[in-house]
Tab-separated table of C-alpha atoms and ligand atoms in Angstrom:
chain	number	residue	atom	x	y	z
A	1	UNK	CA	0.163	-0.275	-0.277
A	2	UNK	CA	1.194	3.331	-1.039
A	3	UNK	CA	1.804	5.932	1.685
A	4	UNK	CA	-1.539	7.888	2.423
A	5	UNK	CA	-1.299	11.498	1.573
A	6	UNK	CA	-5.078	12.893	1.682
A	7	UNK	CA	-7.982	11.831	3.487
A	8	UNK	CA	-11.496	12.659	4.334
A	9	UNK	CA	-13.891	12.608	7.080
A	10	UNK	CA	-17.713	13.159	7.827
A	11	UNK	CA	-20.382	13.026	10.325
A	12	UNK	CA	-23.460	11.034	9.522
A	13	UNK	CA	-26.891	10.211	10.776
A	14	UNK	CA	-28.024	11.765	14.222
A	15	UNK	CA	-25.772	14.358	15.408
A	16	UNK	CA	-24.139	13.140	18.847
A	17	UNK	CA	-22.350	15.413	21.388
A	18	UNK	CA	-18.446	14.773	21.128
A	19	UNK	CA	-18.349	14.295	17.211
A	20	UNK	CA	-16.571	17.683	17.118
A	21	UNK	CA	-13.821	16.489	19.485
A	22	UNK	CA	-13.461	13.444	16.984
A	23	UNK	CA	-12.967	15.447	14.165
A	24	UNK	CA	-10.400	17.530	15.769
A	25	UNK	CA	-8.515	14.762	17.180
A	26	UNK	CA	-8.567	13.306	13.766
A	27	UNK	CA	-7.868	16.060	11.590
A	28	UNK	CA	-4.815	17.059	14.133
A	29	UNK	CA	-3.661	13.499	14.023
A	30	UNK	CA	-3.701	13.402	10.391
A	31	UNK	CA	-1.857	16.596	10.004
A	32	UNK	CA	0.865	15.409	12.420
A	33	UNK	CA	1.506	12.897	10.094
A	34	UNK	CA	1.961	15.267	7.006
A	35	UNK	CA	-1.188	13.888	5.575
A	36	UNK	CA	-3.856	16.317	4.012
A	37	UNK	CA	-7.112	16.268	5.921
A	38	UNK	CA	-10.711	17.255	3.853
A	39	UNK	CA	-13.809	17.628	5.557
A	40	UNK	CA	-17.096	16.491	3.864
A	41	UNK	CA	-20.181	18.521	4.547
A	42	UNK	CA	-23.466	16.845	5.847
A	43	UNK	CA	-22.609	13.371	5.789
A	44	UNK	CA	-23.211	10.820	2.808
A	45	UNK	CA	-25.194	14.059	1.547
A	46	UNK	CA	-22.048	16.057	0.804
A	47	UNK	CA	-20.265	13.009	-0.285
A	48	UNK	CA	-22.477	12.602	-3.208
A	49	UNK	CA	-22.749	16.121	-3.629
A	50	UNK	CA	-18.927	16.699	-3.531
A	51	UNK	CA	-18.921	19.315	-0.849
A	52	UNK	CA	-15.523	19.098	0.576
A	53	UNK	CA	-13.057	21.552	2.416
A	54	UNK	CA	-9.334	20.801	3.547
A	55	UNK	CA	-9.315	21.283	7.393
A	56	UNK	CA	-6.090	22.797	8.856
A	57	UNK	CA	-5.222	22.893	12.779
A	58	UNK	CA	-6.977	26.038	13.118
A	59	UNK	CA	-9.796	25.088	11.355
A	60	UNK	CA	-10.926	22.685	14.192
A	61	UNK	CA	-9.947	24.960	17.336
A	62	UNK	CA	-12.484	25.855	19.516
A	63	UNK	CA	-14.740	23.341	18.957
A	64	UNK	CA	-13.854	20.425	21.373
A	65	UNK	CA	-16.685	21.961	23.496
A	66	UNK	CA	-19.406	22.346	21.167
A	67	UNK	CA	-22.301	19.709	20.802
A	68	UNK	CA	-23.697	19.027	17.497
A	69	UNK	CA	-21.269	18.659	14.132
A	70	UNK	CA	-19.479	21.778	12.698
A	71	UNK	CA	-19.261	19.294	9.623
A	72	UNK	CA	-23.271	19.334	9.494
A	73	UNK	CA	-24.940	15.900	9.213
A	74	UNK	CA	-27.898	14.648	7.172
A	75	UNK	CA	-30.104	11.230	6.613
A	76	UNK	CA	-29.227	10.642	2.717
A	77	UNK	CA	-31.343	7.670	1.879
A	78	UNK	CA	-29.778	8.264	-1.861
A	79	UNK	CA	-26.608	6.975	-0.886
A	80	UNK	CA	-28.353	3.442	-0.058
A	81	UNK	CA	-28.593	3.143	-3.925
A	82	UNK	CA	-25.629	2.036	-6.011
A	83	UNK	CA	-26.057	5.185	-8.304
A	84	UNK	CA	-25.519	7.284	-5.008
A	85	UNK	CA	-22.517	5.636	-3.860
A	86	UNK	CA	-20.815	5.744	-7.307
A	87	UNK	CA	-21.206	9.236	-7.492
A	88	UNK	CA	-19.837	9.234	-4.079
A	89	UNK	CA	-16.881	7.209	-5.098
A	90	UNK	CA	-16.279	9.277	-7.691
A	91	UNK	CA	-16.111	12.595	-5.941
A	92	UNK	CA	-13.179	11.022	-3.635
A	93	UNK	CA	-11.152	9.776	-6.685
A	94	UNK	CA	-11.651	13.169	-8.291
A	95	UNK	CA	-9.796	14.983	-5.445
A	96	UNK	CA	-7.210	12.083	-4.943
A	97	UNK	CA	-8.596	11.234	-1.364
A	98	UNK	CA	-7.465	7.748	-0.503
A	99	UNK	CA	-9.262	7.107	2.671
A	100	UNK	CA	-12.212	8.217	4.458
A	101	UNK	CA	-13.212	8.081	8.239
A	102	UNK	CA	-17.030	7.921	9.146
A	103	UNK	CA	-18.307	9.258	12.377
A	104	UNK	CA	-21.555	7.741	13.023
A	105	UNK	CA	-24.122	5.515	14.073
A	106	UNK	CA	-25.683	1.959	12.964
A	107	UNK	CA	-26.805	2.990	9.464
A	108	UNK	CA	-23.894	5.305	8.602
A	109	UNK	CA	-21.249	2.384	9.524
A	110	UNK	CA	-23.473	0.184	7.396
A	111	UNK	CA	-22.654	2.901	4.701
A	112	UNK	CA	-19.040	2.654	5.464
A	113	UNK	CA	-19.050	-1.273	5.241
A	114	UNK	CA	-20.553	-0.924	1.380
A	115	UNK	CA	-18.112	1.853	0.618
A	116	UNK	CA	-15.117	-0.462	1.966
A	117	UNK	CA	-16.405	-3.470	-0.036
A	118	UNK	CA	-16.397	-1.377	-2.970
A	119	UNK	CA	-12.598	-0.763	-2.494
A	120	UNK	CA	-12.269	2.491	-0.642
A	121	UNK	CA	-10.139	2.286	2.847
A	122	UNK	CA	-12.472	3.379	5.387
A	123	UNK	CA	-12.490	3.654	9.357
A	124	UNK	CA	-15.741	4.182	11.165
A	125	UNK	CA	-16.064	5.883	14.754
A	126	UNK	CA	-18.680	4.736	16.861
A	127	UNK	CA	-20.962	7.582	17.536
A	128	UNK	CA	-24.648	8.092	18.397
A	129	UNK	CA	-26.527	8.521	21.031
A	130	UNK	CA	-28.575	5.521	20.854
A	131	UNK	CA	-25.596	3.307	22.035
A	132	UNK	CA	-26.795	0.435	19.559
A	133	UNK	CA	-23.906	-0.231	17.855
A	134	UNK	CA	-22.097	-3.886	17.934
A	135	UNK	CA	-18.216	-3.495	18.556
A	136	UNK	CA	-18.203	-0.866	21.226
A	137	UNK	CA	-19.208	-0.634	24.970
A	138	UNK	CA	-20.131	2.807	24.281
A	139	UNK	CA	-20.495	5.425	21.885
A	140	UNK	CA	-19.750	9.018	21.413
A	141	UNK	CA	-22.351	11.003	22.847
A	142	UNK	CA	-23.872	8.609	25.137
A	143	UNK	CA	-22.672	9.851	28.231
A	144	UNK	CA	-23.949	13.248	27.470
A	145	UNK	CA	-27.261	12.221	26.885
A	146	UNK	CA	-27.421	9.903	29.883
A	147	UNK	CA	-26.352	12.952	31.824
A	148	UNK	CA	-28.779	15.158	30.688
A	149	UNK	CA	-31.697	12.650	31.355
A	150	UNK	CA	-30.368	12.393	34.893
A	151	UNK	CA	-30.617	15.915	35.354
A	152	UNK	CA	-34.282	15.810	34.190
A	153	UNK	CA	-35.021	13.098	36.548
A	154	UNK	CA	-33.468	15.168	39.695
A	155	UNK	CA	-35.170	18.325	38.548
A	156	UNK	CA	-38.318	16.377	38.465
A	157	UNK	CA	-37.922	14.634	41.847
A	158	UNK	CA	-37.948	17.835	43.696
A	159	UNK	CA	-41.092	18.694	42.152
A	160	UNK	CA	-42.354	15.333	42.576
A	161	UNK	CA	-41.627	14.962	46.051
A	162	UNK	CA	-43.083	18.457	46.971
A	163	UNK	CA	-46.522	17.383	45.595
A	164	UNK	CA	-46.443	13.593	46.144
A	165	UNK	CA	-46.696	13.113	42.313
A	166	UNK	CA	-44.848	10.587	39.853
A	167	UNK	CA	-43.586	11.728	36.752
A	168	UNK	CA	-43.009	9.764	33.586
A	169	UNK	CA	-39.545	10.675	31.693
A	170	UNK	CA	-39.422	9.781	28.144
A	171	UNK	CA	-35.873	9.583	26.855
A	172	UNK	CA	-34.262	8.769	23.305
A	173	UNK	CA	-32.151	5.741	22.238
A	174	UNK	CA	-34.358	4.607	19.313
A	175	UNK	CA	-34.956	0.574	20.006
A	176	UNK	CA	-32.306	0.606	22.472
A	177	UNK	CA	-32.777	1.251	26.299
A	178	UNK	CA	-29.460	1.921	27.201
A	179	UNK	CA	-30.234	5.761	27.948
A	180	UNK	CA	-33.550	4.987	29.958
A	181	UNK	CA	-31.551	2.068	32.071
A	182	UNK	CA	-28.248	4.193	32.961
A	183	UNK	CA	-30.038	7.446	33.575
A	184	UNK	CA	-32.891	5.314	35.374
A	185	UNK	CA	-30.345	3.674	37.847
A	186	UNK	CA	-28.587	6.700	38.383
A	187	UNK	CA	-31.856	9.021	39.021
A	188	UNK	CA	-33.087	6.083	41.138
A	189	UNK	CA	-35.906	5.543	39.187
A	190	UNK	CA	-38.823	3.324	40.556
A	191	UNK	CA	-39.524	1.960	37.059
A	192	UNK	CA	-37.644	1.599	33.841
A	193	UNK	CA	-39.169	0.562	30.784
A	194	UNK	CA	-36.863	-0.639	27.859
A	195	UNK	CA	-37.402	-2.284	24.466
A	196	UNK	CA	-35.423	-4.853	25.473
A	197	UNK	CA	-37.541	-6.304	28.397
A	198	UNK	CA	-41.160	-4.783	27.653
A	199	UNK	CA	-43.521	-4.796	30.474
A	200	UNK	CA	-47.432	-3.954	30.460
A	201	UNK	CA	-48.764	-0.713	31.605
A	202	UNK	CA	-50.654	-2.642	34.197
A	203	UNK	CA	-47.304	-3.823	35.948
A	204	UNK	CA	-46.086	0.108	35.641
A	205	UNK	CA	-49.354	1.069	37.664
A	206	UNK	CA	-48.642	-1.894	39.877
A	207	UNK	CA	-45.193	-0.521	41.025
A	208	UNK	CA	-46.308	2.792	41.175
A	209	UNK	CA	-48.964	1.516	43.758
A	210	UNK	CA	-46.659	-0.389	45.719
A	211	UNK	CA	-44.143	2.496	46.062
A	212	UNK	CA	-47.211	4.776	47.138
A	213	UNK	CA	-48.203	2.339	49.574
A	214	UNK	CA	-44.618	1.998	50.913
A	215	UNK	CA	-44.800	5.417	51.903
A	216	UNK	CA	-42.671	6.988	48.932
A	217	UNK	CA	-43.234	11.099	48.232
A	218	UNK	CA	-42.571	10.637	44.591
A	219	UNK	CA	-41.839	8.227	41.872
A	220	UNK	CA	-39.780	8.221	38.753
A	221	UNK	CA	-40.734	6.039	35.615
A	222	UNK	CA	-38.125	6.175	33.058
A	223	UNK	CA	-39.119	5.048	29.427
A	224	UNK	CA	-37.208	4.390	26.605
A	225	UNK	CA	-38.794	6.013	23.233
A	226	UNK	CA	-38.511	2.735	21.601
A	227	UNK	CA	-40.506	0.817	24.394
A	228	UNK	CA	-43.883	-0.672	22.808
A	229	UNK	CA	-45.141	-0.272	26.219
A	230	UNK	CA	-44.554	3.761	25.695
A	231	UNK	CA	-45.744	6.924	27.655
A	232	UNK	CA	-48.931	7.128	25.881
A	233	UNK	CA	-50.017	3.818	26.804
A	234	UNK	CA	-48.607	3.838	30.631
A	235	UNK	CA	-50.418	7.636	30.811
A	236	UNK	CA	-53.714	6.596	29.473
A	237	UNK	CA	-53.638	3.107	31.820
A	238	UNK	CA	-52.761	5.462	35.039
A	239	UNK	CA	-55.226	8.074	34.592
A	240	UNK	CA	-57.919	5.089	34.027
A	241	UNK	CA	-56.962	3.770	37.641
A	242	UNK	CA	-55.927	6.779	39.232
A	243	UNK	CA	-57.857	6.248	42.252
A	244	UNK	CA	-56.350	3.056	43.262
A	245	UNK	CA	-52.732	4.023	42.326
A	246	UNK	CA	-52.390	6.843	44.689
A	247	UNK	CA	-49.833	8.696	42.571
A	248	UNK	CA	-50.996	11.369	39.866
A	249	UNK	CA	-48.472	10.776	37.055
A	250	UNK	CA	-47.090	13.325	34.929
A	251	UNK	CA	-44.800	13.273	31.539
A	252	UNK	CA	-42.077	14.709	30.153
A	253	UNK	CA	-40.813	13.837	26.870
A	254	UNK	CA	-37.263	15.088	26.607
A	255	UNK	CA	-36.652	14.637	22.730
A	256	UNK	CA	-33.857	16.103	21.437
A	257	UNK	CA	-32.551	18.113	24.228
A	258	UNK	CA	-31.090	14.685	25.209
A	259	UNK	CA	-28.503	15.171	22.477
A	260	UNK	CA	-28.300	18.956	22.275
A	261	UNK	CA	-25.683	21.062	24.258
A	262	UNK	CA	-22.025	20.624	25.419
A	263	UNK	CA	-20.472	17.211	25.533
A	264	UNK	CA	-19.401	15.793	28.745
A	265	UNK	CA	-15.873	15.060	29.685
A	266	UNK	CA	-16.069	11.728	29.274
A	267	UNK	CA	-17.572	11.901	25.614
A	268	UNK	CA	-14.630	14.628	24.821
A	269	UNK	CA	-12.076	12.225	26.351
A	270	UNK	CA	-13.944	8.871	24.240
A	271	UNK	CA	-14.408	10.917	20.978
A	272	UNK	CA	-10.325	12.300	21.063
A	273	UNK	CA	-9.244	8.636	21.660
A	274	UNK	CA	-11.611	7.211	18.962
A	275	UNK	CA	-10.402	10.216	16.418
A	276	UNK	CA	-6.788	9.503	16.621
A	277	UNK	CA	-6.942	5.858	16.931
A	278	UNK	CA	-8.930	5.984	13.358
A	279	UNK	CA	-5.903	7.907	11.690
A	280	UNK	CA	-3.575	5.373	13.490
A	281	UNK	CA	-5.511	2.560	11.992
A	282	UNK	CA	-5.103	3.886	8.386
A	283	UNK	CA	-1.714	4.623	8.959
A	284	UNK	CA	-0.938	0.812	10.114
A	285	UNK	CA	-2.536	-0.113	6.626
A	286	UNK	CA	-5.456	-1.781	8.632
A	287	UNK	CA	-8.672	0.029	7.692
A	288	UNK	CA	-12.307	-1.301	7.169
A	289	UNK	CA	-13.006	-1.162	10.717
A	290	UNK	CA	-14.721	0.232	13.387
A	291	UNK	CA	-13.008	1.845	16.380
A	292	UNK	CA	-14.594	1.432	19.759
A	293	UNK	CA	-14.037	0.888	23.213
A	294	UNK	CA	-14.171	-2.464	25.291
A	295	UNK	CA	-13.501	-1.780	29.046
A	296	UNK	CA	-10.804	1.067	28.670
A	297	UNK	CA	-9.163	-0.207	25.513
A	298	UNK	CA	-9.918	0.904	22.343
A	299	UNK	CA	-10.610	-1.575	19.841
A	300	UNK	CA	-10.973	-2.251	16.182
A	301	UNK	CA	-13.799	-4.567	14.953
A	302	UNK	CA	-14.098	-5.342	11.051
A	303	UNK	CA	-16.998	-3.450	9.710
A	304	UNK	CA	-18.269	-6.401	8.059
A	305	UNK	CA	-18.586	-7.908	11.629
A	306	UNK	CA	-20.814	-4.996	13.049
A	307	UNK	CA	-22.734	-3.642	9.808
A	308	UNK	CA	-26.345	-3.955	10.656
A	309	UNK	CA	-25.894	-5.261	14.132
A	310	UNK	CA	-26.926	-4.210	17.162
A	311	UNK	CA	-26.539	-4.892	21.027
A	312	UNK	CA	-28.128	-5.519	23.908
A	313	UNK	CA	-28.563	-4.006	27.146
A	314	UNK	CA	-27.239	-5.443	30.564
A	315	UNK	CA	-30.246	-7.624	31.940
A	316	UNK	CA	-28.442	-7.709	35.327
A	317	UNK	CA	-28.243	-4.324	35.941
A	318	UNK	CA	-32.115	-3.579	34.829
A	319	UNK	CA	-32.826	-6.791	37.576
A	320	UNK	CA	-30.545	-4.854	40.141
A	321	UNK	CA	-32.542	-1.285	39.308
A	322	UNK	CA	-35.677	-3.354	40.196
A	323	UNK	CA	-34.615	-4.556	43.286
A	324	UNK	CA	-32.901	-1.191	44.724
A	325	UNK	CA	-36.428	0.506	43.717
A	326	UNK	CA	-37.661	-1.143	47.173
B	401	ATP	P1	-28.206	7.611	14.497
B	401	ATP	O1	-28.114	6.014	15.463
B	401	ATP	O2	-27.693	8.747	15.488
B	401	ATP	O3	-29.528	7.676	14.024
B	401	ATP	P2	-27.269	6.308	12.204
B	401	ATP	O4	-25.989	6.283	11.670
B	401	ATP	O5	-27.713	4.988	12.664
B	401	ATP	O6	-27.225	7.471	13.491
B	401	ATP	P3	-28.891	6.443	9.955
B	401	ATP	O7	-29.957	7.418	9.561
B	401	ATP	O8	-29.574	5.000	10.421
B	401	ATP	O9	-28.283	7.195	11.232
B	401	ATP	O10	-28.339	6.360	8.823
B	401	ATP	C1	-27.400	7.569	8.301
B	401	ATP	C2	-27.232	7.301	6.893
B	401	ATP	O11	-26.378	6.294	6.423
B	401	ATP	C3	-28.437	7.229	6.130
B	401	ATP	O12	-29.140	8.163	5.824
B	401	ATP	C4	-27.564	6.703	4.850
B	401	ATP	O13	-27.271	7.411	4.016
B	401	ATP	C5	-26.623	5.860	5.358
B	401	ATP	N1	-26.899	4.546	5.098
B	401	ATP	C6	-27.847	3.843	6.609
B	401	ATP	N2	-28.059	2.427	6.205
B	401	ATP	C7	-27.117	2.150	4.871
B	401	ATP	C8	-27.089	0.814	4.397
B	401	ATP	N3	-27.796	0.039	4.760
B	401	ATP	N4	-26.231	1.009	3.198
B	401	ATP	C9	-25.652	2.351	2.864
B	401	ATP	N5	-25.978	3.363	3.763
B	401	ATP	C10	-26.832	3.319	4.284
């Protein structure tokens, strides 16, 4: 393999706090090796449209603390077509770009895998607030999302206690309950509802009733947005059985608030490590992998192995949360 001279980087799918720290680290690590770095605007959409800009060290200054992505992101369905990908590869070829770093979640890494199969050296960086990617324990952005959810739980608890109320907090995560589980544990939730272990609205009501009877002055229900037994079904059931439950239940849907604002230190450090690791993989001539974290070790897993795969949550932690809700 010829020594690399020019690479590109993009952020794709849902924005995640910490993406900018990864762009900064990968850019500066590449520049330190004497390579040129090009930023692609708006993920795969910009790759197909040919919207590139050279990135220097100063261009990625002052972004480590910023949420979102300075490169922009997009959902680009056309990239899933042969014609869309041919345009993207053509744009890279025309600019003499020899390798690509893709910062994004599950869908984005499936896209990266397709590019790798087409012969382009690619390294994926695990980044999504959903934390549903196989090949890594955690993804860039999820620590921030968990902390924002915990902050909301803490705030709602103070008002809940004052009025002897229960609160339902719906948080993000698509079909993955990781944010709900971790925030529920850190926030001392009475009930955690996740897609990986569905419970029925009447069970939620039963746990609220039991909490009330045990003399609790508040109760928190944390629900992952992807749960079949969602906020609406729970609210309806509780409203219909209000007299027997004790608590009144109010709902707060966090939505995109969960992935906004500044990234936590943990997300910045993770993103920095993964950004540098991605460049390292290319320098060692070992592309076509996703870089992620196992324990405290950076690991590289073939894109072909993780593409389209999701990981589950820790069922033991879910069981523990239930025990501790006493
Ligand atoms: P998040 O977890 O934050 O939603 P994501 O990377 O999973 O991030 P998606 O919208 O699923 O977000 O995917 C981002 C982009 O990746 C899509 O808009 C599309 O351009 C590309 N993509 C997704 N799946 C595939 C696929 N199977 N093949 C090729 N490209 C894909």
